[in-house]
Amino acid sequence: MPATEKSYSEHQIIDNILGGSQDEFRILVNRHSPMVFHIIREFEKDENEVEELAQQVFLDAYKRLHVFNRDLKFSSWLHAITVSHCRDYIKKIRKSNIRLFLLKYRDELSNETISGLLGGAEGKGAGKKRAEDHYG
Protein backbone atom coordinates (compact mmCIF):
# COMPACT_ATOMS: atom_id res chain seq x y z
CA MET A 1 0.00 0.00 0.00
CA PRO A 2 1.50 3.38 -0.99
CA ALA A 3 2.26 5.95 1.67
CA THR A 4 0.07 9.01 1.95
CA GLU A 5 1.49 12.51 2.13
CA LYS A 6 1.66 12.58 5.93
CA SER A 7 1.50 8.95 7.04
CA TYR A 8 5.22 8.04 6.80
CA SER A 9 8.52 9.69 7.61
CA GLU A 10 10.84 10.55 4.75
CA HIS A 11 13.12 7.67 5.71
CA GLN A 12 10.19 5.25 5.50
CA ILE A 13 9.21 6.69 2.13
CA ILE A 14 12.80 6.35 0.89
CA ASP A 15 12.87 2.74 2.08
CA ASN A 16 9.62 2.09 0.18
CA ILE A 17 11.01 3.69 -2.98
CA LEU A 18 14.22 1.70 -2.78
CA GLY A 19 12.09 -1.39 -2.17
CA GLY A 20 10.28 -0.89 -5.46
CA SER A 21 7.48 1.61 -4.79
CA GLN A 22 8.75 4.22 -7.24
CA ASP A 23 5.38 6.00 -7.24
CA GLU A 24 6.05 7.16 -3.69
CA PHE A 25 8.78 9.47 -4.96
CA ARG A 26 5.89 11.78 -5.86
CA ILE A 27 5.40 12.36 -2.11
CA LEU A 28 8.96 13.65 -1.78
CA VAL A 29 8.51 15.80 -4.87
CA ASN A 30 5.31 17.30 -3.46
CA ARG A 31 6.93 17.99 -0.10
CA HIS A 32 10.10 19.57 -1.46
CA SER A 33 9.20 21.17 -4.78
CA PRO A 34 8.54 24.61 -3.19
CA MET A 35 12.11 24.67 -1.85
CA VAL A 36 13.61 23.41 -5.12
CA PHE A 37 11.69 25.93 -7.21
CA HIS A 38 12.61 28.77 -4.84
CA ILE A 39 16.33 27.98 -5.12
CA ILE A 40 16.20 27.62 -8.90
CA ARG A 41 14.34 30.91 -9.29
CA GLU A 42 17.23 32.62 -7.51
CA PHE A 43 19.40 31.56 -10.47
CA GLU A 44 16.93 31.65 -13.38
CA LYS A 45 13.79 33.69 -14.02
CA ASP A 46 12.50 31.98 -17.18
CA GLU A 47 9.75 29.62 -15.98
CA ASN A 48 10.39 27.10 -18.76
CA GLU A 49 14.03 26.85 -17.68
CA VAL A 50 12.98 26.68 -14.03
CA GLU A 51 10.68 23.73 -14.79
CA GLU A 52 13.41 21.96 -16.77
CA LEU A 53 15.99 22.43 -14.03
CA ALA A 54 13.55 21.22 -11.36
CA GLN A 55 12.88 18.08 -13.40
CA GLN A 56 16.62 17.49 -13.71
CA VAL A 57 17.10 17.98 -9.96
CA PHE A 58 14.38 15.51 -9.02
CA LEU A 59 15.54 12.98 -11.62
CA ASP A 60 19.08 13.21 -10.29
CA ALA A 61 17.83 12.84 -6.70
CA TYR A 62 15.80 9.79 -7.71
CA LYS A 63 18.77 8.17 -9.45
CA ARG A 64 21.04 8.87 -6.47
CA LEU A 65 18.55 7.99 -3.74
CA HIS A 66 20.44 4.76 -3.01
CA VAL A 67 23.45 6.81 -1.82
CA PHE A 68 21.42 9.15 0.40
CA ASN A 69 23.15 9.48 3.79
CA ARG A 70 20.53 8.88 6.46
CA ASP A 71 22.49 11.04 8.88
CA LEU A 72 21.36 14.02 6.81
CA LYS A 73 17.93 15.46 6.38
CA PHE A 74 16.53 14.70 2.94
CA SER A 75 15.83 18.41 2.44
CA SER A 76 19.50 19.27 3.09
CA TRP A 77 20.64 16.63 0.62
CA LEU A 78 18.15 17.81 -2.00
CA HIS A 79 19.16 21.43 -1.39
CA ALA A 80 22.79 20.54 -2.17
CA ILE A 81 21.76 18.74 -5.37
CA THR A 82 19.64 21.72 -6.43
CA VAL A 83 22.41 24.26 -5.85
CA SER A 84 24.88 22.04 -7.72
CA HIS A 85 22.55 21.82 -10.72
CA CYS A 86 22.07 25.60 -10.69
CA ARG A 87 25.80 26.25 -10.57
CA ASP A 88 26.38 23.84 -13.46
CA TYR A 89 23.61 25.59 -15.38
CA ILE A 90 25.19 29.01 -14.82
CA LYS A 91 28.61 27.71 -15.93
CA LYS A 92 27.00 26.33 -19.09
CA ILE A 93 25.29 29.67 -19.79
CA ARG A 94 28.50 31.62 -19.27
CA LYS A 95 30.46 29.30 -21.53
CA SER A 96 27.78 29.59 -24.19
CA ASN A 97 27.80 33.39 -23.94
CA ILE A 98 31.59 33.51 -24.30
CA ARG A 99 31.40 31.29 -27.38
CA LEU A 100 28.71 33.47 -28.95
CA PHE A 101 30.78 36.57 -28.18
CA LEU A 102 33.83 34.99 -29.83
CA LEU A 103 31.86 34.02 -32.89
CA LYS A 104 30.70 37.57 -33.32
CA TYR A 105 33.95 39.42 -32.50
CA ARG A 106 36.82 36.98 -33.06
CA ASP A 107 38.28 39.00 -35.97
CA GLU A 108 38.37 42.13 -33.81
CA LEU A 109 39.90 40.58 -30.67
CA SER A 110 43.58 40.17 -29.86
CA ASN A 111 45.08 36.71 -29.51
CA GLU A 112 45.63 37.34 -25.81
CA THR A 113 41.98 38.29 -25.26
CA ILE A 114 40.72 35.22 -27.10
CA SER A 115 43.14 32.97 -25.26
CA GLY A 116 42.05 34.43 -21.94
CA LEU A 117 38.37 33.99 -22.72
CA LEU A 118 38.98 30.39 -23.71
CA GLY A 119 40.84 29.81 -20.47
CA GLY A 120 44.41 29.34 -21.63
CA ALA A 121 47.65 31.24 -21.90
CA GLU A 122 48.95 29.79 -25.13
CA GLY A 123 51.53 31.04 -27.56
CA LYS A 124 51.02 33.88 -30.01
CA GLY A 125 48.27 33.14 -32.52
CA ALA A 126 47.00 30.15 -30.61
CA GLY A 127 43.93 32.01 -29.34
CA LYS A 128 42.56 32.76 -32.80
CA LYS A 129 43.55 29.30 -33.99
CA ARG A 130 41.74 27.78 -31.02
CA ALA A 131 38.69 29.95 -31.66
CA GLU A 132 38.69 28.90 -35.30
CA ASP A 133 38.96 25.26 -34.27
CA HIS A 134 35.96 25.68 -31.99
CA TYR A 135 33.80 27.86 -34.22
CA GLY A 136 34.90 27.37 -37.77
Tab-separated table of C-alpha atoms in Angstrom, residues 11-92:
chain	number	residue	atom	x	y	z
A	11	HIS	CA	13.119	7.665	5.714
A	12	GLN	CA	10.189	5.254	5.502
A	13	ILE	CA	9.206	6.688	2.127
A	14	ILE	CA	12.797	6.351	0.887
A	15	ASP	CA	12.874	2.738	2.083
A	16	ASN	CA	9.622	2.094	0.185
A	17	ILE	CA	11.007	3.691	-2.980
A	18	LEU	CA	14.219	1.700	-2.782
A	19	GLY	CA	12.090	-1.393	-2.175
A	20	GLY	CA	10.280	-0.890	-5.462
A	21	SER	CA	7.479	1.615	-4.793
A	22	GLN	CA	8.754	4.217	-7.237
A	23	ASP	CA	5.378	5.997	-7.244
A	24	GLU	CA	6.048	7.157	-3.687
A	25	PHE	CA	8.779	9.469	-4.962
A	26	ARG	CA	5.888	11.782	-5.860
A	27	ILE	CA	5.395	12.357	-2.105
A	28	LEU	CA	8.956	13.647	-1.775
A	29	VAL	CA	8.515	15.805	-4.868
A	30	ASN	CA	5.314	17.296	-3.464
A	31	ARG	CA	6.930	17.992	-0.101
A	32	HIS	CA	10.098	19.568	-1.462
A	33	SER	CA	9.197	21.170	-4.784
A	34	PRO	CA	8.536	24.609	-3.193
A	35	MET	CA	12.113	24.668	-1.849
A	36	VAL	CA	13.612	23.406	-5.117
A	37	PHE	CA	11.690	25.931	-7.211
A	38	HIS	CA	12.610	28.766	-4.840
A	39	ILE	CA	16.328	27.975	-5.121
A	40	ILE	CA	16.205	27.617	-8.903
A	41	ARG	CA	14.336	30.914	-9.286
A	42	GLU	CA	17.229	32.621	-7.513
A	43	PHE	CA	19.397	31.561	-10.475
A	44	GLU	CA	16.928	31.645	-13.385
A	45	LYS	CA	13.791	33.689	-14.016
A	46	ASP	CA	12.502	31.984	-17.178
A	47	GLU	CA	9.754	29.616	-15.981
A	48	ASN	CA	10.394	27.095	-18.765
A	49	GLU	CA	14.034	26.845	-17.684
A	50	VAL	CA	12.984	26.675	-14.029
A	51	GLU	CA	10.679	23.731	-14.790
A	52	GLU	CA	13.406	21.959	-16.769
A	53	LEU	CA	15.987	22.435	-14.033
A	54	ALA	CA	13.546	21.221	-11.364
A	55	GLN	CA	12.881	18.079	-13.396
A	56	GLN	CA	16.617	17.488	-13.706
A	57	VAL	CA	17.096	17.979	-9.956
A	58	PHE	CA	14.377	15.506	-9.021
A	59	LEU	CA	15.537	12.981	-11.621
A	60	ASP	CA	19.076	13.206	-10.285
A	61	ALA	CA	17.829	12.838	-6.700
A	62	TYR	CA	15.803	9.787	-7.706
A	63	LYS	CA	18.771	8.172	-9.445
A	64	ARG	CA	21.036	8.871	-6.467
A	65	LEU	CA	18.548	7.985	-3.735
A	66	HIS	CA	20.437	4.762	-3.007
A	67	VAL	CA	23.447	6.807	-1.824
A	68	PHE	CA	21.423	9.151	0.403
A	69	ASN	CA	23.148	9.485	3.786
A	70	ARG	CA	20.535	8.879	6.465
A	71	ASP	CA	22.493	11.041	8.879
A	72	LEU	CA	21.357	14.015	6.807
A	73	LYS	CA	17.932	15.463	6.385
A	74	PHE	CA	16.530	14.698	2.941
A	75	SER	CA	15.827	18.412	2.443
A	76	SER	CA	19.504	19.274	3.093
A	77	TRP	CA	20.639	16.628	0.622
A	78	LEU	CA	18.150	17.810	-1.998
A	79	HIS	CA	19.162	21.426	-1.387
A	80	ALA	CA	22.793	20.538	-2.170
A	81	ILE	CA	21.765	18.736	-5.370
A	82	THR	CA	19.642	21.716	-6.433
A	83	VAL	CA	22.408	24.256	-5.850
A	84	SER	CA	24.877	22.036	-7.718
A	85	HIS	CA	22.554	21.820	-10.719
A	86	CYS	CA	22.071	25.596	-10.687
A	87	ARG	CA	25.802	26.248	-10.569
A	88	ASP	CA	26.380	23.844	-13.455
A	89	TYR	CA	23.608	25.592	-15.379
A	90	ILE	CA	25.191	29.013	-14.817
A	91	LYS	CA	28.605	27.712	-15.934
A	92	LYS	CA	27.001	26.333	-19.094
